[in-house]
Amino acid sequence: MIGILTQETRDIVKSTAPVLAEHGTTITSVFYRNLFAAHPELLNVFNHANQAQGRQQAALANAVYAAAVHIDNLENILPAVVQIAHKHVSLGIKPEHYPIVGEHLLKAIKEVLGDAATEEILSAWEAAYGVIADAFIGVEDSMYKEAREQEHGWNFFKPFTVVRKVPESSSITSFYLKPDDGSNVPDYKPGQYISVRVLIPGEQYTMIRQYSLSQAPKPDEFRISVKREETNDPNGVVSVYLHNGVNEGDTVEVSAPAGEFLLDTSITTPVAFISGGVGITPMMSMFETVATVTPDRPVVFLHAARNESLAAFSKDIEQHAAAMSNVKTRTFYSGGPDGVITGDILKSYVDVTGDAYVCGPVPFMEAMIGELRRLGMSEAQIHYEFFGPAMQLSHA
Ligand SMILES: Cc1cc2nc3c(=O)[nH]c(=O)nc-3n(C[C@H](O)[C@H](O)[C@H](O)COP(=O)(O)OP(=O)(O)OC[C@H]3O[C@@H](n4cnc5c(N)ncnc54)[C@H](O)[C@@H]3O)c2cc1C
Ligand code: HEM
């Protein structure tokens, strides 16, 4: 992968990486400003809320810095490339986008570093970006191929009809989606997500958001379960639109299942599902799958919700649990006597020889993952999904 970079180029990239990291957020802010000025059509693809909060800036800055640190051995960052590539493929990023991003990243480095950015430094980074971009393009190309060639698969976005809309709690509603062309849907792995693209009336650009598939794979439909984000100011744009403006019979565009937060359905070792709030959605797909495929697998299902009216899927959890022979389920209401899920609670429920799946708000995930590590679980045993740009766990 690194064959085409000379030793000199690699040395320059490594020695200037800390300077770029220091200016990382400024560089990427300038980069996005110029990118969108030159290519406003890309506003159809990027999440404006993540932009406003700097989350995507941080993600890109981290990715570039990580790549630079590992420039001698880019294979080390392959797992990160694969995780990002799943997101890119779900969003429909194409090879021809890479030179555009590369051009504007280089210009931003030049603009922010000023005289410090010599021709030598710029051409070293140009070459390094080319190698990193090729790695992404290659991984994404095989992911697109797999998505396209699997039965009932497709690339990019395809229209789906909302056939049913079912409230699951006071803030979460499920949307059952079927392809408009009458075909079945591809098989997917429990834990995967799809992207939904909508053009909201009055908005200039389309908006894309990811939603985990929230039931075990079914041949003819997807189900997503969306939390209405309207307690913060400003309201969540897409989730509120889906709740208030998208009804049974309406069409949304959907991309093929992606993501690598996956349940290994072929094993029967102990497994714990630990979720907070709407982080329950991928767990429902995994839990239902275990109930149907390996009902004797030892399972723990722990869920944290603020109160009973916000706790979704209580009946489904009971129903799936009834099909299993070795299962413990418990919901914790942070406003009630049970309080939050503590390390002691995890210790009493979780078999640390198995696997644990964690999804929820970032502070919840940090706390749970930290406790699981303290109980002796390894990185390979702990699986987690961020409902936003992947971030480093700071306090775990
Ligand atoms: C892999 C994955 C799986 C997911 N699965 C699910 C799922 O199953 N169910 C689910 O409900 N969600 C899921 N999500 C989250 C989902 O993709 C959306 O992020 C969520 O629905 C919010 O989108 P929105 O458009 O409503 O909010 P946005 O408009 O994107 O806003 C998001 C948040 O940012 C805040 N915000 C927006 N603009 C600003 C600003 N200018 N300044 C400060 N704050 C601002 C808003 O108040 C809001 O709280 C998943 C995400 C990922 C990445
Ligand atoms: C080598 C070049 C690139 C790197 C290192 C990179 C890195 C990243 C990272 C780290 C994320 C966050 C992943 C996550 O959600 O966890 C991301 C997301 C994303 N990337 Fe890239 N990317 C690159 C190229 C591109 C290109 C060419 C495009 C298309 C124009 C693109 C568009 C996006 C979009 C739209 C998102 C999601 C943003 C959001 O929803 O906030 N990226 N990328």
mmCIF file of C-alpha atoms in Angstrom, residues 30-366:
data_model
loop_
_atom_site.group_PDB
_atom_site.id
_atom_site.type_symbol
_atom_site.label_atom_id
_atom_site.label_comp_id
_atom_site.label_asym_id
_atom_site.label_seq_id
_atom_site.Cartn_x
_atom_site.Cartn_y
_atom_site.Cartn_z
ATOM 1 C CA VAL A 30 -11.231 26.056 6.164
ATOM 2 C CA PHE A 31 -11.342 22.930 4.007
ATOM 3 C CA TYR A 32 -15.116 22.482 4.410
ATOM 4 C CA ARG A 33 -15.813 26.184 3.853
ATOM 5 C CA ASN A 34 -13.893 26.150 0.543
ATOM 6 C CA LEU A 35 -15.167 22.711 -0.461
ATOM 7 C CA PHE A 36 -18.819 23.716 -0.118
ATOM 8 C CA ALA A 37 -18.208 27.063 -1.847
ATOM 9 C CA ALA A 38 -16.729 25.253 -4.874
ATOM 10 C CA HIS A 39 -19.019 22.203 -4.736
ATOM 11 C CA PRO A 40 -22.336 23.145 -3.142
ATOM 12 C CA GLU A 41 -23.796 19.849 -4.451
ATOM 13 C CA LEU A 42 -21.809 18.110 -1.691
ATOM 14 C CA LEU A 43 -24.161 19.754 0.820
ATOM 15 C CA ASN A 44 -26.576 17.030 -0.317
ATOM 16 C CA VAL A 45 -24.275 14.473 1.280
ATOM 17 C CA PHE A 46 -22.755 15.959 4.435
ATOM 18 C CA ASN A 47 -24.610 16.167 7.739
ATOM 19 C CA HIS A 48 -25.089 19.865 8.481
ATOM 20 C CA ALA A 49 -25.635 19.285 12.214
ATOM 21 C CA ASN A 50 -22.311 17.441 12.524
ATOM 22 C CA GLN A 51 -20.707 20.324 10.625
ATOM 23 C CA ALA A 52 -22.233 22.896 12.963
ATOM 24 C CA GLN A 53 -20.953 21.038 16.002
ATOM 25 C CA GLY A 54 -17.497 20.350 14.573
ATOM 26 C CA ARG A 55 -17.944 16.588 14.967
ATOM 27 C CA GLN A 56 -17.120 15.797 11.348
ATOM 28 C CA GLN A 57 -14.180 18.233 11.448
ATOM 29 C CA ALA A 58 -12.794 16.308 14.407
ATOM 30 C CA ALA A 59 -13.369 12.989 12.629
ATOM 31 C CA LEU A 60 -11.491 14.016 9.496
ATOM 32 C CA ALA A 61 -8.686 15.679 11.452
ATOM 33 C CA ASN A 62 -8.239 12.512 13.510
ATOM 34 C CA ALA A 63 -8.277 10.298 10.431
ATOM 35 C CA VAL A 64 -5.633 12.338 8.620
ATOM 36 C CA TYR A 65 -3.460 12.503 11.735
ATOM 37 C CA ALA A 66 -3.782 8.744 12.290
ATOM 38 C CA ALA A 67 -2.859 8.053 8.695
ATOM 39 C CA ALA A 68 0.215 10.281 8.967
ATOM 40 C CA VAL A 69 1.412 8.658 12.179
ATOM 41 C CA HIS A 70 1.162 5.248 10.495
ATOM 42 C CA ILE A 71 2.546 6.343 7.149
ATOM 43 C CA ASP A 72 5.307 3.702 7.348
ATOM 44 C CA ASN A 73 2.740 0.993 7.819
ATOM 45 C CA LEU A 74 -0.688 2.079 6.667
ATOM 46 C CA GLU A 75 -1.969 -1.469 7.161
ATOM 47 C CA ASN A 76 -2.200 -0.542 10.858
ATOM 48 C CA ILE A 77 -5.091 1.794 10.150
ATOM 49 C CA LEU A 78 -6.959 -0.633 7.918
ATOM 50 C CA PRO A 79 -9.573 -1.408 10.600
ATOM 51 C CA ALA A 80 -10.327 2.332 10.866
ATOM 52 C CA VAL A 81 -10.445 2.606 7.064
ATOM 53 C CA VAL A 82 -12.971 -0.229 6.925
ATOM 54 C CA GLN A 83 -15.225 1.377 9.552
ATOM 55 C CA ILE A 84 -15.163 4.740 7.739
ATOM 56 C CA ALA A 85 -15.572 3.009 4.361
ATOM 57 C CA HIS A 86 -18.811 1.389 5.563
ATOM 58 C CA LYS A 87 -20.119 4.884 6.354
ATOM 59 C CA HIS A 88 -18.863 6.265 3.015
ATOM 60 C CA VAL A 89 -20.512 3.435 1.060
ATOM 61 C CA SER A 90 -23.750 3.869 2.969
ATOM 62 C CA LEU A 91 -23.647 7.563 1.993
ATOM 63 C CA GLY A 92 -22.848 6.841 -1.675
ATOM 64 C CA ILE A 93 -19.338 8.402 -1.755
ATOM 65 C CA LYS A 94 -17.729 7.797 -5.164
ATOM 66 C CA PRO A 95 -14.080 7.551 -6.344
ATOM 67 C CA GLU A 96 -14.434 10.851 -8.243
ATOM 68 C CA HIS A 97 -15.116 12.650 -4.933
ATOM 69 C CA TYR A 98 -11.606 11.894 -3.648
ATOM 70 C CA PRO A 99 -9.594 14.246 -5.897
ATOM 71 C CA ILE A 100 -12.044 17.056 -5.023
ATOM 72 C CA VAL A 101 -11.522 16.475 -1.309
ATOM 73 C CA GLY A 102 -7.763 16.117 -1.855
ATOM 74 C CA GLU A 103 -7.505 19.403 -3.751
ATOM 75 C CA HIS A 104 -9.358 21.338 -1.058
ATOM 76 C CA LEU A 105 -7.516 19.671 1.803
ATOM 77 C CA LEU A 106 -4.186 20.663 0.224
ATOM 78 C CA LYS A 107 -5.395 24.220 -0.340
ATOM 79 C CA ALA A 108 -6.556 24.434 3.276
ATOM 80 C CA ILE A 109 -3.173 23.213 4.563
ATOM 81 C CA LYS A 110 -1.528 25.897 2.444
ATOM 82 C CA GLU A 111 -3.918 28.598 3.613
ATOM 83 C CA VAL A 112 -3.586 27.798 7.330
ATOM 84 C CA LEU A 113 0.147 27.068 7.474
ATOM 85 C CA GLY A 114 1.074 30.003 5.208
ATOM 86 C CA ASP A 115 4.817 30.248 4.532
ATOM 87 C CA ALA A 116 5.491 27.182 6.668
ATOM 88 C CA ALA A 117 3.838 25.083 3.961
ATOM 89 C CA THR A 118 6.731 24.764 1.509
ATOM 90 C CA GLU A 119 6.316 23.193 -1.944
ATOM 91 C CA GLU A 120 8.164 20.171 -0.601
ATOM 92 C CA ILE A 121 5.746 19.724 2.296
ATOM 93 C CA LEU A 122 2.700 20.227 0.103
ATOM 94 C CA SER A 123 3.784 17.727 -2.503
ATOM 95 C CA ALA A 124 4.623 15.174 0.214
ATOM 96 C CA TRP A 125 1.101 15.518 1.625
ATOM 97 C CA GLU A 126 -0.396 15.396 -1.838
ATOM 98 C CA ALA A 127 1.340 12.079 -2.438
ATOM 99 C CA ALA A 128 0.349 10.768 0.989
ATOM 100 C CA TYR A 129 -3.276 11.787 0.465
ATOM 101 C CA GLY A 130 -3.221 9.938 -2.857
ATOM 102 C CA VAL A 131 -2.099 6.738 -1.159
ATOM 103 C CA ILE A 132 -4.656 7.063 1.646
ATOM 104 C CA ALA A 133 -7.429 7.883 -0.854
ATOM 105 C CA ASP A 134 -6.490 4.842 -2.956
ATOM 106 C CA ALA A 135 -6.784 2.656 0.135
ATOM 107 C CA PHE A 136 -10.316 3.997 0.786
ATOM 108 C CA ILE A 137 -11.339 3.728 -2.869
ATOM 109 C CA GLY A 138 -10.134 0.120 -3.046
ATOM 110 C CA VAL A 139 -11.948 -0.949 0.131
ATOM 111 C CA GLU A 140 -15.109 0.910 -0.916
ATOM 112 C CA ASP A 141 -15.012 -0.586 -4.390
ATOM 113 C CA SER A 142 -15.160 -4.105 -2.981
ATOM 114 C CA MET A 143 -17.935 -3.107 -0.559
ATOM 115 C CA TYR A 144 -19.985 -1.645 -3.428
ATOM 116 C CA LYS A 145 -19.405 -4.824 -5.414
ATOM 117 C CA GLU A 146 -20.567 -7.001 -2.546
ATOM 118 C CA ALA A 147 -23.671 -4.849 -1.957
ATOM 119 C CA ARG A 148 -24.505 -4.879 -5.674
ATOM 120 C CA GLU A 149 -23.935 -8.572 -6.266
ATOM 121 C CA GLN A 150 -25.750 -9.968 -3.265
ATOM 122 C CA GLU A 151 -29.287 -11.185 -3.869
ATOM 123 C CA HIS A 152 -31.697 -8.220 -4.025
ATOM 124 C CA GLY A 153 -28.729 -5.891 -3.504
ATOM 125 C CA TRP A 154 -28.079 -2.473 -5.012
ATOM 126 C CA ASN A 155 -25.692 0.485 -4.883
ATOM 127 C CA PHE A 156 -26.443 4.048 -3.814
ATOM 128 C CA PHE A 157 -30.066 4.986 -3.059
ATOM 129 C CA LYS A 158 -33.303 3.231 -3.977
ATOM 130 C CA PRO A 159 -36.903 4.312 -3.236
ATOM 131 C CA PHE A 160 -38.753 2.520 -0.435
ATOM 132 C CA THR A 161 -42.333 2.987 0.749
ATOM 133 C CA VAL A 162 -43.215 3.363 4.400
ATOM 134 C CA VAL A 163 -45.758 0.550 4.708
ATOM 135 C CA ARG A 164 -46.325 0.861 8.454
ATOM 136 C CA LYS A 165 -45.497 3.400 11.128
ATOM 137 C CA VAL A 166 -45.744 2.053 14.688
ATOM 138 C CA PRO A 167 -45.081 4.038 17.893
ATOM 139 C CA GLU A 168 -42.789 2.110 20.261
ATOM 140 C CA SER A 169 -42.535 4.662 23.086
ATOM 141 C CA SER A 170 -43.374 8.308 23.631
ATOM 142 C CA SER A 171 -40.321 9.308 21.548
ATOM 143 C CA ILE A 172 -39.456 6.300 19.314
ATOM 144 C CA THR A 173 -41.454 5.234 16.253
ATOM 145 C CA SER A 174 -40.757 2.283 13.958
ATOM 146 C CA PHE A 175 -40.946 2.621 10.176
ATOM 147 C CA TYR A 176 -41.478 -0.556 8.142
ATOM 148 C CA LEU A 177 -39.980 -0.070 4.672
ATOM 149 C CA LYS A 178 -40.525 -2.012 1.448
ATOM 150 C CA PRO A 179 -38.798 -1.447 -1.936
ATOM 151 C CA ASP A 180 -41.007 0.471 -4.385
ATOM 152 C CA ASP A 181 -39.974 -1.921 -7.162
ATOM 153 C CA GLY A 182 -41.678 -4.827 -5.371
ATOM 154 C CA SER A 183 -38.432 -6.763 -4.885
ATOM 155 C CA ASN A 184 -37.339 -8.397 -1.647
ATOM 156 C CA VAL A 185 -34.590 -6.880 0.501
ATOM 157 C CA PRO A 186 -31.084 -8.326 0.850
ATOM 158 C CA ASP A 187 -30.150 -10.366 3.874
ATOM 159 C CA TYR A 188 -28.246 -8.349 6.447
ATOM 160 C CA LYS A 189 -26.341 -8.998 9.617
ATOM 161 C CA PRO A 190 -28.011 -8.047 12.915
ATOM 162 C CA GLY A 191 -26.449 -4.762 14.048
ATOM 163 C CA GLN A 192 -26.109 -3.230 10.559
ATOM 164 C CA TYR A 193 -27.620 0.099 9.540
ATOM 165 C CA ILE A 194 -29.034 1.722 6.425
ATOM 166 C CA SER A 195 -28.941 5.365 5.335
ATOM 167 C CA VAL A 196 -32.189 7.204 4.683
ATOM 168 C CA ARG A 197 -32.168 10.160 2.307
ATOM 169 C CA VAL A 198 -34.969 12.721 2.288
ATOM 170 C CA LEU A 199 -35.656 16.016 0.595
ATOM 171 C CA ILE A 200 -37.580 17.953 3.216
ATOM 172 C CA PRO A 201 -40.073 20.448 1.712
ATOM 173 C CA GLY A 202 -38.567 23.933 1.826
ATOM 174 C CA GLU A 203 -34.980 22.662 2.171
ATOM 175 C CA GLN A 204 -32.476 23.188 -0.644
ATOM 176 C CA TYR A 205 -30.439 20.036 -0.096
ATOM 177 C CA THR A 206 -31.187 16.377 0.569
ATOM 178 C CA MET A 207 -30.340 15.043 4.005
ATOM 179 C CA ILE A 208 -28.945 11.628 4.822
ATOM 180 C CA ARG A 209 -29.014 9.910 8.220
ATOM 181 C CA GLN A 210 -28.111 6.399 9.342
ATOM 182 C CA TYR A 211 -30.591 4.157 11.159
ATOM 183 C CA SER A 212 -29.884 0.704 12.585
ATOM 184 C CA LEU A 213 -32.113 -2.095 11.363
ATOM 185 C CA SER A 214 -34.187 -2.906 14.427
ATOM 186 C CA GLN A 215 -35.580 -6.363 13.732
ATOM 187 C CA ALA A 216 -34.104 -9.724 12.709
ATOM 188 C CA PRO A 217 -33.641 -9.971 8.915
ATOM 189 C CA LYS A 218 -36.944 -10.502 7.058
ATOM 190 C CA PRO A 219 -37.128 -11.274 3.325
ATOM 191 C CA ASP A 220 -39.437 -8.462 2.265
ATOM 192 C CA GLU A 221 -38.986 -5.473 4.577
ATOM 193 C CA PHE A 222 -36.637 -3.377 6.666
ATOM 194 C CA ARG A 223 -37.587 -1.858 9.979
ATOM 195 C CA ILE A 224 -35.924 1.200 11.482
ATOM 196 C CA SER A 225 -36.896 2.828 14.768
ATOM 197 C CA VAL A 226 -36.317 6.536 15.051
ATOM 198 C CA LYS A 227 -36.152 8.726 18.142
ATOM 199 C CA ARG A 228 -37.724 12.158 17.698
ATOM 200 C CA GLU A 229 -34.876 14.518 18.602
ATOM 201 C CA GLU A 230 -36.746 17.547 19.820
ATOM 202 C CA THR A 231 -35.538 18.165 23.332
ATOM 203 C CA ASN A 232 -32.441 20.067 22.227
ATOM 204 C CA ASP A 233 -32.393 23.423 20.496
ATOM 205 C CA PRO A 234 -32.387 23.253 17.459
ATOM 206 C CA ASN A 235 -34.615 20.234 16.844
ATOM 207 C CA GLY A 236 -33.194 17.282 14.973
ATOM 208 C CA VAL A 237 -34.100 17.938 11.350
ATOM 209 C CA VAL A 238 -34.530 14.475 9.837
ATOM 210 C CA SER A 239 -35.904 12.602 12.860
ATOM 211 C CA VAL A 240 -38.587 15.237 13.483
ATOM 212 C CA TYR A 241 -39.455 15.243 9.770
ATOM 213 C CA LEU A 242 -39.750 11.435 9.728
ATOM 214 C CA HIS A 243 -42.050 11.552 12.771
ATOM 215 C CA ASN A 244 -44.197 14.488 11.704
ATOM 216 C CA GLY A 245 -43.967 14.616 7.909
ATOM 217 C CA VAL A 246 -43.492 11.052 6.658
ATOM 218 C CA ASN A 247 -46.579 8.835 6.761
ATOM 219 C CA GLU A 248 -47.655 5.393 5.641
ATOM 220 C CA GLY A 249 -47.584 5.342 1.819
ATOM 221 C CA ASP A 250 -44.815 7.949 1.555
ATOM 222 C CA THR A 251 -41.464 7.249 -0.110
ATOM 223 C CA VAL A 252 -37.947 7.698 1.258
ATOM 224 C CA GLU A 253 -34.653 6.720 -0.357
ATOM 225 C CA VAL A 254 -32.600 3.995 1.275
ATOM 226 C CA SER A 255 -29.057 2.649 0.802
ATOM 227 C CA ALA A 256 -28.058 -1.004 1.264
ATOM 228 C CA PRO A 257 -27.213 -2.357 4.747
ATOM 229 C CA ALA A 258 -23.713 -1.495 5.961
ATOM 230 C CA GLY A 259 -21.650 -1.402 9.116
ATOM 231 C CA GLU A 260 -19.544 -3.758 11.132
ATOM 232 C CA PHE A 261 -21.254 -3.718 14.526
ATOM 233 C CA LEU A 262 -22.252 -7.322 14.009
ATOM 234 C CA LEU A 263 -23.523 -10.250 15.970
ATOM 235 C CA ASP A 264 -21.747 -13.493 15.163
ATOM 236 C CA THR A 265 -24.832 -15.669 14.764
ATOM 237 C CA SER A 266 -22.844 -18.865 14.293
ATOM 238 C CA ILE A 267 -21.632 -19.131 17.902
ATOM 239 C CA THR A 268 -23.455 -20.005 21.136
ATOM 240 C CA THR A 269 -21.140 -18.498 23.751
ATOM 241 C CA PRO A 270 -22.620 -16.064 26.329
ATOM 242 C CA VAL A 271 -23.631 -12.663 25.007
ATOM 243 C CA ALA A 272 -24.716 -9.448 26.749
ATOM 244 C CA PHE A 273 -26.684 -6.648 25.075
ATOM 245 C CA ILE A 274 -26.352 -3.361 26.943
ATOM 246 C CA SER A 275 -28.180 -0.331 25.611
ATOM 247 C CA GLY A 276 -29.176 3.163 26.622
ATOM 248 C CA GLY A 277 -32.125 5.048 25.087
ATOM 249 C CA VAL A 278 -32.499 4.658 21.321
ATOM 250 C CA GLY A 279 -29.256 2.607 21.337
ATOM 251 C CA ILE A 280 -31.640 -0.309 21.858
ATOM 252 C CA THR A 281 -32.384 -0.524 18.098
ATOM 253 C CA PRO A 282 -29.469 -2.711 16.884
ATOM 254 C CA MET A 283 -29.912 -4.805 20.052
ATOM 255 C CA MET A 284 -33.482 -5.627 19.043
ATOM 256 C CA SER A 285 -32.256 -7.068 15.753
ATOM 257 C CA MET A 286 -29.573 -9.084 17.542
ATOM 258 C CA PHE A 287 -31.886 -10.228 20.356
ATOM 259 C CA GLU A 288 -34.633 -11.371 17.983
ATOM 260 C CA THR A 289 -32.037 -13.202 15.885
ATOM 261 C CA VAL A 290 -30.696 -15.087 18.900
ATOM 262 C CA ALA A 291 -34.291 -15.954 19.898
ATOM 263 C CA THR A 292 -34.921 -17.512 16.490
ATOM 264 C CA VAL A 293 -31.504 -18.940 15.545
ATOM 265 C CA THR A 294 -29.751 -19.958 18.792
ATOM 266 C CA PRO A 295 -32.463 -19.849 21.514
ATOM 267 C CA ASP A 296 -30.306 -21.796 23.998
ATOM 268 C CA ARG A 297 -27.482 -19.256 23.856
ATOM 269 C CA PRO A 298 -26.904 -17.622 27.296
ATOM 270 C CA VAL A 299 -28.161 -14.047 26.874
ATOM 271 C CA VAL A 300 -28.365 -10.949 29.042
ATOM 272 C CA PHE A 301 -30.383 -7.945 27.866
ATOM 273 C CA LEU A 302 -29.859 -4.799 29.961
ATOM 274 C CA HIS A 303 -31.501 -1.554 28.936
ATOM 275 C CA ALA A 304 -31.375 1.917 30.467
ATOM 276 C CA ALA A 305 -34.184 4.403 29.862
ATOM 277 C CA ARG A 306 -35.120 7.610 31.603
ATOM 278 C CA ASN A 307 -38.613 6.417 32.506
ATOM 279 C CA GLU A 308 -41.255 3.895 31.538
ATOM 280 C CA SER A 309 -42.920 6.022 28.870
ATOM 281 C CA LEU A 310 -39.571 6.408 27.063
ATOM 282 C CA ALA A 311 -38.709 2.681 27.222
ATOM 283 C CA ALA A 312 -39.355 1.144 23.794
ATOM 284 C CA PHE A 313 -39.963 -2.499 22.846
ATOM 285 C CA SER A 314 -40.818 -3.791 26.360
ATOM 286 C CA LYS A 315 -43.362 -6.265 24.935
ATOM 287 C CA ASP A 316 -41.003 -7.442 22.144
ATOM 288 C CA ILE A 317 -38.216 -8.016 24.668
ATOM 289 C CA GLU A 318 -40.579 -10.187 26.740
ATOM 290 C CA GLN A 319 -41.753 -12.062 23.675
ATOM 291 C CA HIS A 320 -38.234 -12.839 22.405
ATOM 292 C CA ALA A 321 -37.093 -13.780 25.924
ATOM 293 C CA ALA A 322 -39.978 -16.267 26.163
ATOM 294 C CA ALA A 323 -38.464 -18.159 23.214
ATOM 295 C CA MET A 324 -35.049 -18.496 24.928
ATOM 296 C CA SER A 325 -33.942 -21.021 27.523
ATOM 297 C CA ASN A 326 -31.147 -19.088 29.240
ATOM 298 C CA VAL A 327 -31.962 -15.393 29.327
ATOM 299 C CA LYS A 328 -32.004 -12.511 31.792
ATOM 300 C CA THR A 329 -33.566 -9.168 30.903
ATOM 301 C CA ARG A 330 -33.847 -6.010 32.954
ATOM 302 C CA THR A 331 -34.706 -2.389 32.240
ATOM 303 C CA PHE A 332 -33.303 0.337 34.477
ATOM 304 C CA TYR A 333 -35.137 3.636 34.831
ATOM 305 C CA SER A 334 -32.705 6.373 35.759
ATOM 306 C CA GLY A 335 -35.590 8.282 37.362
ATOM 307 C CA GLY A 336 -36.760 5.225 39.339
ATOM 308 C CA PRO A 337 -35.497 3.052 42.207
ATOM 309 C CA ASP A 338 -33.248 0.931 39.953
ATOM 310 C CA GLY A 339 -31.203 3.951 38.919
ATOM 311 C CA VAL A 340 -28.418 3.512 36.408
ATOM 312 C CA ILE A 341 -26.447 0.448 35.297
ATOM 313 C CA THR A 342 -23.388 0.300 37.554
ATOM 314 C CA GLY A 343 -20.214 -1.773 37.463
ATOM 315 C CA ASP A 344 -21.629 -3.995 40.227
ATOM 316 C CA ILE A 345 -24.761 -4.632 38.193
ATOM 317 C CA LEU A 346 -22.693 -5.550 35.142
ATOM 318 C CA LYS A 347 -20.595 -7.848 37.326
ATOM 319 C CA SER A 348 -23.681 -9.670 38.559
ATOM 320 C CA TYR A 349 -25.227 -10.120 35.101
ATOM 321 C CA VAL A 350 -22.489 -10.308 32.468
ATOM 322 C CA ASP A 351 -20.507 -13.485 31.796
ATOM 323 C CA VAL A 352 -17.102 -11.981 31.042
ATOM 324 C CA THR A 353 -16.007 -15.025 29.046
ATOM 325 C CA GLY A 354 -18.459 -14.098 26.269
ATOM 326 C CA ASP A 355 -19.166 -11.012 24.150
ATOM 327 C CA ALA A 356 -20.790 -7.708 25.055
ATOM 328 C CA TYR A 357 -22.568 -5.306 22.696
ATOM 329 C CA VAL A 358 -22.959 -1.699 23.793
ATOM 330 C CA CYS A 359 -24.885 1.166 22.192
ATOM 331 C CA GLY A 360 -26.298 4.384 23.589
ATOM 332 C CA PRO A 361 -25.374 8.003 24.303
ATOM 333 C CA VAL A 362 -21.608 8.624 24.323
ATOM 334 C CA PRO A 363 -21.291 9.077 28.150
ATOM 335 C CA PHE A 364 -23.328 5.868 28.675
ATOM 336 C CA MET A 365 -21.040 3.965 26.320
ATOM 337 C CA GLU A 366 -17.930 5.338 27.984
#
